[in-house]
mmCIF file of C-alpha atoms in Angstrom:
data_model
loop_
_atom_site.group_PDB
_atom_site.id
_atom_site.type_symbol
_atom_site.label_atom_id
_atom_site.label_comp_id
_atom_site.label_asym_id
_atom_site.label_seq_id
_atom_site.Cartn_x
_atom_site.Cartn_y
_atom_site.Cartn_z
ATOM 1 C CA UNK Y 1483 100.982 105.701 74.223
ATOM 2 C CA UNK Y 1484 102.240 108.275 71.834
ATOM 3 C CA UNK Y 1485 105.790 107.128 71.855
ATOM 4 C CA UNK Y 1486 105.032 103.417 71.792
ATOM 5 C CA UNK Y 1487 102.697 103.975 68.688
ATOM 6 C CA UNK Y 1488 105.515 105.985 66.833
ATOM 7 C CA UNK Y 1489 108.068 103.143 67.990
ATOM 8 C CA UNK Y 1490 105.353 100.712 67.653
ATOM 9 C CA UNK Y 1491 105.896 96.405 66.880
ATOM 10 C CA UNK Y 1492 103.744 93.954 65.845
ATOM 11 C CA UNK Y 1493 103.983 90.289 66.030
ATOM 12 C CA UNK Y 1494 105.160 89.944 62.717
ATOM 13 C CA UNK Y 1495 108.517 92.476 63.704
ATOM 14 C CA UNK Y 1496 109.286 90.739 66.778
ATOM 15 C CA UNK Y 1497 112.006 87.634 67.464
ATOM 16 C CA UNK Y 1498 113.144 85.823 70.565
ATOM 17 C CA UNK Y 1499 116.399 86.982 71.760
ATOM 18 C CA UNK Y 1500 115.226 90.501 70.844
ATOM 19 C CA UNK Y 1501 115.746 92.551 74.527
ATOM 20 C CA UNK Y 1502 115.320 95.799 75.492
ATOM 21 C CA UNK Y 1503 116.316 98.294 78.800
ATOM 22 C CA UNK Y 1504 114.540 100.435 80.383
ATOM 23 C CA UNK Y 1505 114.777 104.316 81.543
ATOM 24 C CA UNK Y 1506 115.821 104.451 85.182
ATOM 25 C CA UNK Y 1507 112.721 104.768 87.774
ATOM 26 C CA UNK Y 1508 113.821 106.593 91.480
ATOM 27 C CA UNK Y 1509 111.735 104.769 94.438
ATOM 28 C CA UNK Y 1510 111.137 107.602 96.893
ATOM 29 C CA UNK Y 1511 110.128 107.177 100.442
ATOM 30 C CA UNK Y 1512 106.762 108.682 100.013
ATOM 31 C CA UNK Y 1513 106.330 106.506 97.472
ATOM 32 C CA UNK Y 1514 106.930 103.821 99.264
ATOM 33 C CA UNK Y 1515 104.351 104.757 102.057
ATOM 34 C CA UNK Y 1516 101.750 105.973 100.006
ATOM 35 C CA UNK Y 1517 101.857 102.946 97.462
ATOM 36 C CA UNK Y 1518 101.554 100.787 101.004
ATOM 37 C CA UNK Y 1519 99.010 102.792 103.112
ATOM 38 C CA UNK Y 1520 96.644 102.611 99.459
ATOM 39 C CA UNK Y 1521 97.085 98.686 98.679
ATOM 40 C CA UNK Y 1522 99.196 96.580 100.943
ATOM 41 C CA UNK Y 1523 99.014 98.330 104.888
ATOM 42 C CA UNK Y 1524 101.468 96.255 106.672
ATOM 43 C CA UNK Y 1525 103.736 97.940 109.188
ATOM 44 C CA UNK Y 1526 106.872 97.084 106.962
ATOM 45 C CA UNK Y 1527 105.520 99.305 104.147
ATOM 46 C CA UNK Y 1528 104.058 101.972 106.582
ATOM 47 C CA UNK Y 1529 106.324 103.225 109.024
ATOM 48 C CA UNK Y 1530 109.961 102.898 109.064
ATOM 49 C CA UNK Y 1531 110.763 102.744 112.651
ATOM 50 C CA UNK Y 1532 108.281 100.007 113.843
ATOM 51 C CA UNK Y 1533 109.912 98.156 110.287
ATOM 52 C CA UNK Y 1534 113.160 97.611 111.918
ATOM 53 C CA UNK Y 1535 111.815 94.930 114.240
ATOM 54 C CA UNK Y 1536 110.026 92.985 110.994
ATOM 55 C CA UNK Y 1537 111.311 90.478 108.726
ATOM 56 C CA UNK Y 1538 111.908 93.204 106.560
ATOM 57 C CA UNK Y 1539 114.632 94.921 109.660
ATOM 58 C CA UNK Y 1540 113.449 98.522 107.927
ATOM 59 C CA UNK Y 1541 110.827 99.911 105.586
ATOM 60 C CA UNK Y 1542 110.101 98.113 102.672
ATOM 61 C CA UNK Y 1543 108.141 98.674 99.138
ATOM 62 C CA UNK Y 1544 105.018 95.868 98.531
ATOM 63 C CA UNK Y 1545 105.957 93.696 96.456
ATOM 64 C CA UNK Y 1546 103.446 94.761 94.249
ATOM 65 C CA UNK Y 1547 104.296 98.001 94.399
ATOM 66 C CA UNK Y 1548 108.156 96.841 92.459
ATOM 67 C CA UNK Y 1549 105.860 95.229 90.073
ATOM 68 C CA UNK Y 1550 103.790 98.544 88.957
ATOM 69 C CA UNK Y 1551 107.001 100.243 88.910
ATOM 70 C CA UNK Y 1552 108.139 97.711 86.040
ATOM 71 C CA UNK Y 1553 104.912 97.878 84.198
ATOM 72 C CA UNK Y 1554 105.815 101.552 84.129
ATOM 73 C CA UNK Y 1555 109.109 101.342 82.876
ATOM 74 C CA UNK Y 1556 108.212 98.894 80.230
ATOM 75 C CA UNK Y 1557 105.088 100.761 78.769
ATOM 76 C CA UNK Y 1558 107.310 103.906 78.570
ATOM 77 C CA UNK Y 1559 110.565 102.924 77.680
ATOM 78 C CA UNK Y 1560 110.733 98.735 78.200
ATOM 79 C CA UNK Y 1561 108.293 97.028 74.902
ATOM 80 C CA UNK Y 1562 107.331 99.120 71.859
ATOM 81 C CA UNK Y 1563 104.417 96.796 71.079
ATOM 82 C CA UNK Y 1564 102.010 98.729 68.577
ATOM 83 C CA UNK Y 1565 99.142 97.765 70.060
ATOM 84 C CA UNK Y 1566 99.886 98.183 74.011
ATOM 85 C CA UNK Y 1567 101.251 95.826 76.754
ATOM 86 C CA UNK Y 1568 98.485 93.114 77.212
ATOM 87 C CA UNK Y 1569 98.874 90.821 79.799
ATOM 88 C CA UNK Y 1570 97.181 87.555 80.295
ATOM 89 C CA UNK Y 1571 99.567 86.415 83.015
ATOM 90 C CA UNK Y 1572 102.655 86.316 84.656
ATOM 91 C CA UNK Y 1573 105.151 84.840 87.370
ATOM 92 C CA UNK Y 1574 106.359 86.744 89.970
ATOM 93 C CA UNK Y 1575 109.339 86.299 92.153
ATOM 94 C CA UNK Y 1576 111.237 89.062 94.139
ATOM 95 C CA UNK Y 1577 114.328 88.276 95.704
ATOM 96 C CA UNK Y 1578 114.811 91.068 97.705
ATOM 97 C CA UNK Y 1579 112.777 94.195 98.813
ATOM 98 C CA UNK Y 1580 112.422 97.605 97.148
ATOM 99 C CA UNK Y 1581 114.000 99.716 99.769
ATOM 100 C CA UNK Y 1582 113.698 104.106 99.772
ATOM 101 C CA UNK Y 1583 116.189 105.400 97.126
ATOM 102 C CA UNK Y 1584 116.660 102.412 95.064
ATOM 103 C CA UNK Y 1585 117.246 103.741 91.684
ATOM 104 C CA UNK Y 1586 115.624 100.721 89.527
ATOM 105 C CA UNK Y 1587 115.552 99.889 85.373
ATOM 106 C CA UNK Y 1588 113.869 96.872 84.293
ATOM 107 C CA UNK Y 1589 116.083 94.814 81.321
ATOM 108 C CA UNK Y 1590 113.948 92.276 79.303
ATOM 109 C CA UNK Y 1591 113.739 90.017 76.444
ATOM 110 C CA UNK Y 1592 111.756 88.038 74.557
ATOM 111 C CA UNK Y 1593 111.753 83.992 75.234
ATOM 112 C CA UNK Y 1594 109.083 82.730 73.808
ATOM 113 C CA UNK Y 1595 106.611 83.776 70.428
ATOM 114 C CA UNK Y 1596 103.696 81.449 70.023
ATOM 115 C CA UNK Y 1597 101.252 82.398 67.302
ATOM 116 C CA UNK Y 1598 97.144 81.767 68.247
ATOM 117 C CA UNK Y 1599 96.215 78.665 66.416
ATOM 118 C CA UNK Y 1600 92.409 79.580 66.921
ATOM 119 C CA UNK Y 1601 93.149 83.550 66.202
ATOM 120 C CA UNK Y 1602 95.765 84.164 63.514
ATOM 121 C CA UNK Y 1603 95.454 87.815 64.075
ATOM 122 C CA UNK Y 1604 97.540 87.488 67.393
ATOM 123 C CA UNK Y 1605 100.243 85.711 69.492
ATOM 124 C CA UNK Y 1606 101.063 85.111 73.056
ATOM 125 C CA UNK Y 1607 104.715 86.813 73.535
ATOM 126 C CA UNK Y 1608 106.547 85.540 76.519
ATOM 127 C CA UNK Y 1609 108.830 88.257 78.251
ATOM 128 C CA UNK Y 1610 111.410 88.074 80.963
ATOM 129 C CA UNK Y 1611 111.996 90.742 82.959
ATOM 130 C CA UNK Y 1612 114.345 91.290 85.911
ATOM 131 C CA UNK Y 1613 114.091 94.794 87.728
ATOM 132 C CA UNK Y 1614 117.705 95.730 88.895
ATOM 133 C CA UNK Y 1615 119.128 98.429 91.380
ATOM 134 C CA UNK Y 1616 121.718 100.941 90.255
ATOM 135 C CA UNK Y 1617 124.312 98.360 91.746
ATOM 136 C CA UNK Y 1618 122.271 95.044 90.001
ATOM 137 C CA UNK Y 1619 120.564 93.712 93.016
ATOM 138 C CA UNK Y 1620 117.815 91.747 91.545
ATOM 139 C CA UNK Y 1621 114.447 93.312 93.329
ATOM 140 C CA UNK Y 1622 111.888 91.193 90.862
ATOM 141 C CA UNK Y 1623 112.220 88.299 88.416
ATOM 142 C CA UNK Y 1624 108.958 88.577 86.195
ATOM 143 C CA UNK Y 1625 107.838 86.013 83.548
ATOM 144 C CA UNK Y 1626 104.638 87.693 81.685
ATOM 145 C CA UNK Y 1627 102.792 86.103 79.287
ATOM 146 C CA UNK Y 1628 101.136 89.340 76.978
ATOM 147 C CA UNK Y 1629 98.853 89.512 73.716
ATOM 148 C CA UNK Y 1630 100.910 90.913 70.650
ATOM 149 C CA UNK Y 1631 98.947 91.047 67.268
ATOM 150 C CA UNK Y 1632 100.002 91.030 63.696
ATOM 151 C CA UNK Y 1633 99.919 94.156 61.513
ATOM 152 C CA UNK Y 1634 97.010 93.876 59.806
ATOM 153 C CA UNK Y 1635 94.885 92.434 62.705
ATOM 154 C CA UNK Y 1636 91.285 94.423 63.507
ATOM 155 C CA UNK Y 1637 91.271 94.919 66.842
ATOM 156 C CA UNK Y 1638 87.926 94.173 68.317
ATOM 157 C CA UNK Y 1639 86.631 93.378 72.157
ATOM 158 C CA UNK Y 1640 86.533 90.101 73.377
ATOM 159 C CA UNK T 355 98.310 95.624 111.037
ATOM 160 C CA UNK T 356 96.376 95.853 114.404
ATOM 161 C CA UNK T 357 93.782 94.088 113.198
ATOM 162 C CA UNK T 358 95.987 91.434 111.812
ATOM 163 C CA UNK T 359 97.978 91.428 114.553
ATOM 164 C CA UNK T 360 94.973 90.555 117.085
ATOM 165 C CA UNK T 361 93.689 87.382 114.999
ATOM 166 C CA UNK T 362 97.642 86.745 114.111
ATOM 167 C CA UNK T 363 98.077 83.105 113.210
ATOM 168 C CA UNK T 364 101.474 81.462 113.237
ATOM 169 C CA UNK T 365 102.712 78.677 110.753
ATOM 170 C CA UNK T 366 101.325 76.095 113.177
ATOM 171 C CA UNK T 367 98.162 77.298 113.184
ATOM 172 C CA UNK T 368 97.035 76.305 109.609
ATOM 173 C CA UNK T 369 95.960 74.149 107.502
ATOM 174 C CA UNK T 370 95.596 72.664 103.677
ATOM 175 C CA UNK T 371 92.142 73.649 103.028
ATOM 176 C CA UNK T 372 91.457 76.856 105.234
ATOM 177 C CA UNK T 373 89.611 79.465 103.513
ATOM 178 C CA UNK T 374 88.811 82.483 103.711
ATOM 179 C CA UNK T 375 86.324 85.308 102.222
ATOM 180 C CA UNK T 376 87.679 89.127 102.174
ATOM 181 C CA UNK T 377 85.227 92.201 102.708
ATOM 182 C CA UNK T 378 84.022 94.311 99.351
ATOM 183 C CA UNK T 379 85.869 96.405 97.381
ATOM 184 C CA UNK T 380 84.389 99.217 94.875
ATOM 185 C CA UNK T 381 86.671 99.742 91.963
ATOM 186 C CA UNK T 382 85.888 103.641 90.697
ATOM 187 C CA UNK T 383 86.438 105.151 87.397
ATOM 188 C CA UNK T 384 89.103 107.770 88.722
ATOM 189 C CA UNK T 385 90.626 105.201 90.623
ATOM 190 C CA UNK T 386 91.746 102.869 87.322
ATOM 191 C CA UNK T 387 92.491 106.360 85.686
ATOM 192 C CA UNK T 388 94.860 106.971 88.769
ATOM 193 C CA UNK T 389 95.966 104.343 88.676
ATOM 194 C CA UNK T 390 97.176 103.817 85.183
ATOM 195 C CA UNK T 391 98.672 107.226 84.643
ATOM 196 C CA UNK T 392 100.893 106.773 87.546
ATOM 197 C CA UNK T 393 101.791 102.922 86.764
ATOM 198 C CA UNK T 394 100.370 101.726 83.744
ATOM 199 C CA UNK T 395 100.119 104.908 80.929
ATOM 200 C CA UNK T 396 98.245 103.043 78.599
ATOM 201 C CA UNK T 397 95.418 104.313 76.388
ATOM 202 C CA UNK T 398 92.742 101.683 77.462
ATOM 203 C CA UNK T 399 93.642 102.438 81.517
ATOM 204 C CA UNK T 400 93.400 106.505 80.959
ATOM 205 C CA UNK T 401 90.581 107.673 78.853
ATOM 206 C CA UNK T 402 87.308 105.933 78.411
ATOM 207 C CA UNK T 403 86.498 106.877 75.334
ATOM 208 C CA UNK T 404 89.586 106.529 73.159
ATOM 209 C CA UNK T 405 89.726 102.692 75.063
ATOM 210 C CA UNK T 406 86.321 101.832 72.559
ATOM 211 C CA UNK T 407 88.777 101.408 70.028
ATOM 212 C CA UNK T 408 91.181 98.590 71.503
ATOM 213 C CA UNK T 409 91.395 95.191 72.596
ATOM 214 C CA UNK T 410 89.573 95.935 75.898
ATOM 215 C CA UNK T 411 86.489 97.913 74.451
ATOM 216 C CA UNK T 412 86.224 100.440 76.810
ATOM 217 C CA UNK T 413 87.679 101.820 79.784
ATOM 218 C CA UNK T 414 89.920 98.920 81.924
ATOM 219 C CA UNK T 415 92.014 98.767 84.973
ATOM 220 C CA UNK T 416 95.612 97.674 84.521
ATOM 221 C CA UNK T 417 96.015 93.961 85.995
ATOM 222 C CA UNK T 418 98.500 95.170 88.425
ATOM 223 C CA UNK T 419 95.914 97.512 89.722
ATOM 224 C CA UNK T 420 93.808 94.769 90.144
ATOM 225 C CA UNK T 421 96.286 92.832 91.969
ATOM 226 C CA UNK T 422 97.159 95.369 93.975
ATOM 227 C CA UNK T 423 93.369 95.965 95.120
ATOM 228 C CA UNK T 424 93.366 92.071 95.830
ATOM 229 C CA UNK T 425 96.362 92.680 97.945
ATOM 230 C CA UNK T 426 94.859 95.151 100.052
ATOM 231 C CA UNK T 427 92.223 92.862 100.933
ATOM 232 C CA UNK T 428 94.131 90.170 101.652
ATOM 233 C CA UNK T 429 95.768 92.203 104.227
ATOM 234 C CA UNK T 430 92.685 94.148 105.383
ATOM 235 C CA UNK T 431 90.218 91.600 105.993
ATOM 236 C CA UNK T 432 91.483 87.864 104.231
ATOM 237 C CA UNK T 433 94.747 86.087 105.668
ATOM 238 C CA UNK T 434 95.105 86.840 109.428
ATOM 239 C CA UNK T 435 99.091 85.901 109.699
ATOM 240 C CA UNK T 436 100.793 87.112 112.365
ATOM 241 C CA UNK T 437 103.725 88.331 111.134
ATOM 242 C CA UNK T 438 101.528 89.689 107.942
ATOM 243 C CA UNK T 439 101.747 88.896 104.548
ATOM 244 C CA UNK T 440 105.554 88.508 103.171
ATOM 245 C CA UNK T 441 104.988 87.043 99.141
ATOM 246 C CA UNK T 442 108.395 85.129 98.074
ATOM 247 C CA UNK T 443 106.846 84.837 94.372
ATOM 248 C CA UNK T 444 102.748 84.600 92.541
ATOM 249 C CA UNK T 445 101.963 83.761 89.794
ATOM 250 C CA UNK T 446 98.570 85.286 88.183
ATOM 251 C CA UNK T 447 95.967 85.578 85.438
ATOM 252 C CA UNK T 448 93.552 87.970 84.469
ATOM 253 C CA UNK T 449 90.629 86.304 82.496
ATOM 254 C CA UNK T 450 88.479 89.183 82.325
ATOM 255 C CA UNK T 451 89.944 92.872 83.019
ATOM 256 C CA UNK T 452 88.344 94.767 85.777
ATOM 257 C CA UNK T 453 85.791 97.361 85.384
ATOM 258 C CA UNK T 454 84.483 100.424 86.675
ATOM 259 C CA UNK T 455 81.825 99.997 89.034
ATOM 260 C CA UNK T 456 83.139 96.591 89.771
ATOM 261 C CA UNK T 457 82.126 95.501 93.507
ATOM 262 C CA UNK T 458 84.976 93.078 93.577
ATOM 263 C CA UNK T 459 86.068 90.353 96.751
ATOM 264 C CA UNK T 460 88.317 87.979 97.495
ATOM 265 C CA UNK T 461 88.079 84.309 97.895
ATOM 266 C CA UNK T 462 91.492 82.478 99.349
ATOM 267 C CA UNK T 463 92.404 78.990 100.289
ATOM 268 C CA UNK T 464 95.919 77.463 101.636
ATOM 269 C CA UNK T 465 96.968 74.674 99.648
ATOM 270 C CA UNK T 466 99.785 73.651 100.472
ATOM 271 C CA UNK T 467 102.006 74.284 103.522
ATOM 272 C CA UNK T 468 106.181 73.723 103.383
ATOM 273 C CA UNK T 469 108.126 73.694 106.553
ATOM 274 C CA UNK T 470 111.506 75.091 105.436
ATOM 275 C CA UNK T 471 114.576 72.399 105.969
ATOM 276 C CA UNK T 472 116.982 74.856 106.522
ATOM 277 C CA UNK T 473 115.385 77.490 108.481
ATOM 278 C CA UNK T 474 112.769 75.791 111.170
ATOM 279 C CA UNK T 475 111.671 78.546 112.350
ATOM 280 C CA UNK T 476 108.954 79.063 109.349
ATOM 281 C CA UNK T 477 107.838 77.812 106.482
ATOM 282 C CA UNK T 478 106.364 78.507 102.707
ATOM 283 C CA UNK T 479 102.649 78.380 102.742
ATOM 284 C CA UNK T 480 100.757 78.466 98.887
ATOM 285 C CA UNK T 481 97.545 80.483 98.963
ATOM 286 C CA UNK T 482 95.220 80.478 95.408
ATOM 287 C CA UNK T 483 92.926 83.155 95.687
ATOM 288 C CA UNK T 484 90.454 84.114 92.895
ATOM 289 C CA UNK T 485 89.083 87.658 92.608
ATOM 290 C CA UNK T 486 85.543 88.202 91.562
ATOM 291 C CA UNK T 487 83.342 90.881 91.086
ATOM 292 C CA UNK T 488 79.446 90.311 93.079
ATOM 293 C CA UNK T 489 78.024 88.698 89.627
ATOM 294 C CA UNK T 490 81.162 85.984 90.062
ATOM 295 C CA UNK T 491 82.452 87.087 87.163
ATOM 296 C CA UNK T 492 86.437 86.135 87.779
ATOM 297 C CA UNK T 493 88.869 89.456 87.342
ATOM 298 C CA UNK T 494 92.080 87.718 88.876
ATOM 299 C CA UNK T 495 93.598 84.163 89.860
ATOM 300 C CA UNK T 496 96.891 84.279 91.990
ATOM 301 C CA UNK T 497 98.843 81.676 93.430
ATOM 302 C CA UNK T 498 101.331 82.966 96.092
ATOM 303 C CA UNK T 499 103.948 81.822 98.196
ATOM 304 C CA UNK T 500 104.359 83.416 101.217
ATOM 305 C CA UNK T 501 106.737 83.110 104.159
ATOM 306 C CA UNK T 502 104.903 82.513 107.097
ATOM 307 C CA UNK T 503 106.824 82.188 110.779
ATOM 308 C CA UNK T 504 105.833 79.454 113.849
ATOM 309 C CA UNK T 505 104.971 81.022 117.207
ATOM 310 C CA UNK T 506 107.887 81.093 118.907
ATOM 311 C CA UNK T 507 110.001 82.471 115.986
ATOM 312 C CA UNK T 508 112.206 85.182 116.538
ATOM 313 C CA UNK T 509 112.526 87.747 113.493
ATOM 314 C CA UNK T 510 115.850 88.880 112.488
ATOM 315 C CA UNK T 511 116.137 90.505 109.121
ATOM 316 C CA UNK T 512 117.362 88.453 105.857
#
């Protein structure tokens, strides 16, 4: 959080249109299995031989495992928000699978600012993000919908 | 996917309104600390005590961890399809953030079930699942769409 802090936005500093790209993220195939065998142990994430006769015709990352890669790449090089990378929700779509040695980056941009009417300390920021292959295959589309708060807002719990 | 395999259902096999209930899953303290340092290196995922001081109040798990958990029980013990679990897009929201400690489960329901025009051999089925810890206290909701194949379907990769 170090880096975001020093780089860090607040509501007040940010503007739709503003966009931002991502460090480049290498998908390994241990990755892939481990990521699979912890959270989503299907046979296309687990084993690459008995993948080829899936939907998938080879190993494949979980879906959800392309989306934690993102959140990575934005906290640590996508959205300098001051105060962290809250989500309340998002939209997911992947068009096609995270495959072993896909070199991704995630490019985003900001759609969307709509200040709290109940909390004036805070907004809901709306960012689009597509996660991209070295050769711009499109391996997510991701619509998230994240808390951003103003300068001088106190944070406290909810 | 043995399991899954052995209660596979097909496409014509379900129905708007089927439901089920996934086993329990105990969300630990290293676990969300694993888990955010690897995906999500945010202050309020990694270190208990410096998380007093933001939005969350104390130690959280990042939302992707808990959709990934929710994941992993779909696939281990909620939706028995046959040719597994293969999401074409979700969309979710986190009204609470998980804990640690949490005992959380799964609760899933087809809604709506789209034979594809174009490719007969399958079809889009929309599941809403909501994620809950044992006091019902609601962590996730996600609405997915996932591709879902008829009996006599032959796979051949996209």
């Amino acid at each position: 959080m170090a880096d975001t802090e020093a780089r860090g936005l607040y509501l007040d500093d940010l503007h739709v249109g503003d966009s931002y790209r991502t460090a480049d993220y290498v998908v390994s195939e241990p990755a892939i299995l481990a990521f699979g065998a912890q959270f989503d142990p299907q046979v296309f994430h687990l084993d690459a031989e008995a993948a080829t006769g899936t939907f998938f015709g080879g190993l494949a990352a979980s879906g959800w495992h392309t989306a934690a890669i993102t959140m990575n790449l934005l906290v640590t090089s996508g959205l300098p928000f001051a105060d962290g990378l809250i989500g309340a929700g998002a939209e997911l779509s992947w068009p096609t699978a995270t495959r072993p040695g896909d070199v991704l980056h995630a490019e985003a941009a900001i759609t969307q600012i709509t200040p709290s009417r109940s909390r004036p300390d805070r907004g809901i920021v709306t960012v689009e993000s597509r996660t991209l292959t070295a050769d711009g295959e499109e391996r997510q589309r991701l619509v998230a919908c994240m808390v951003v708060f103003r300068r001088d807002a106190t944070l406290t719990p909810r």
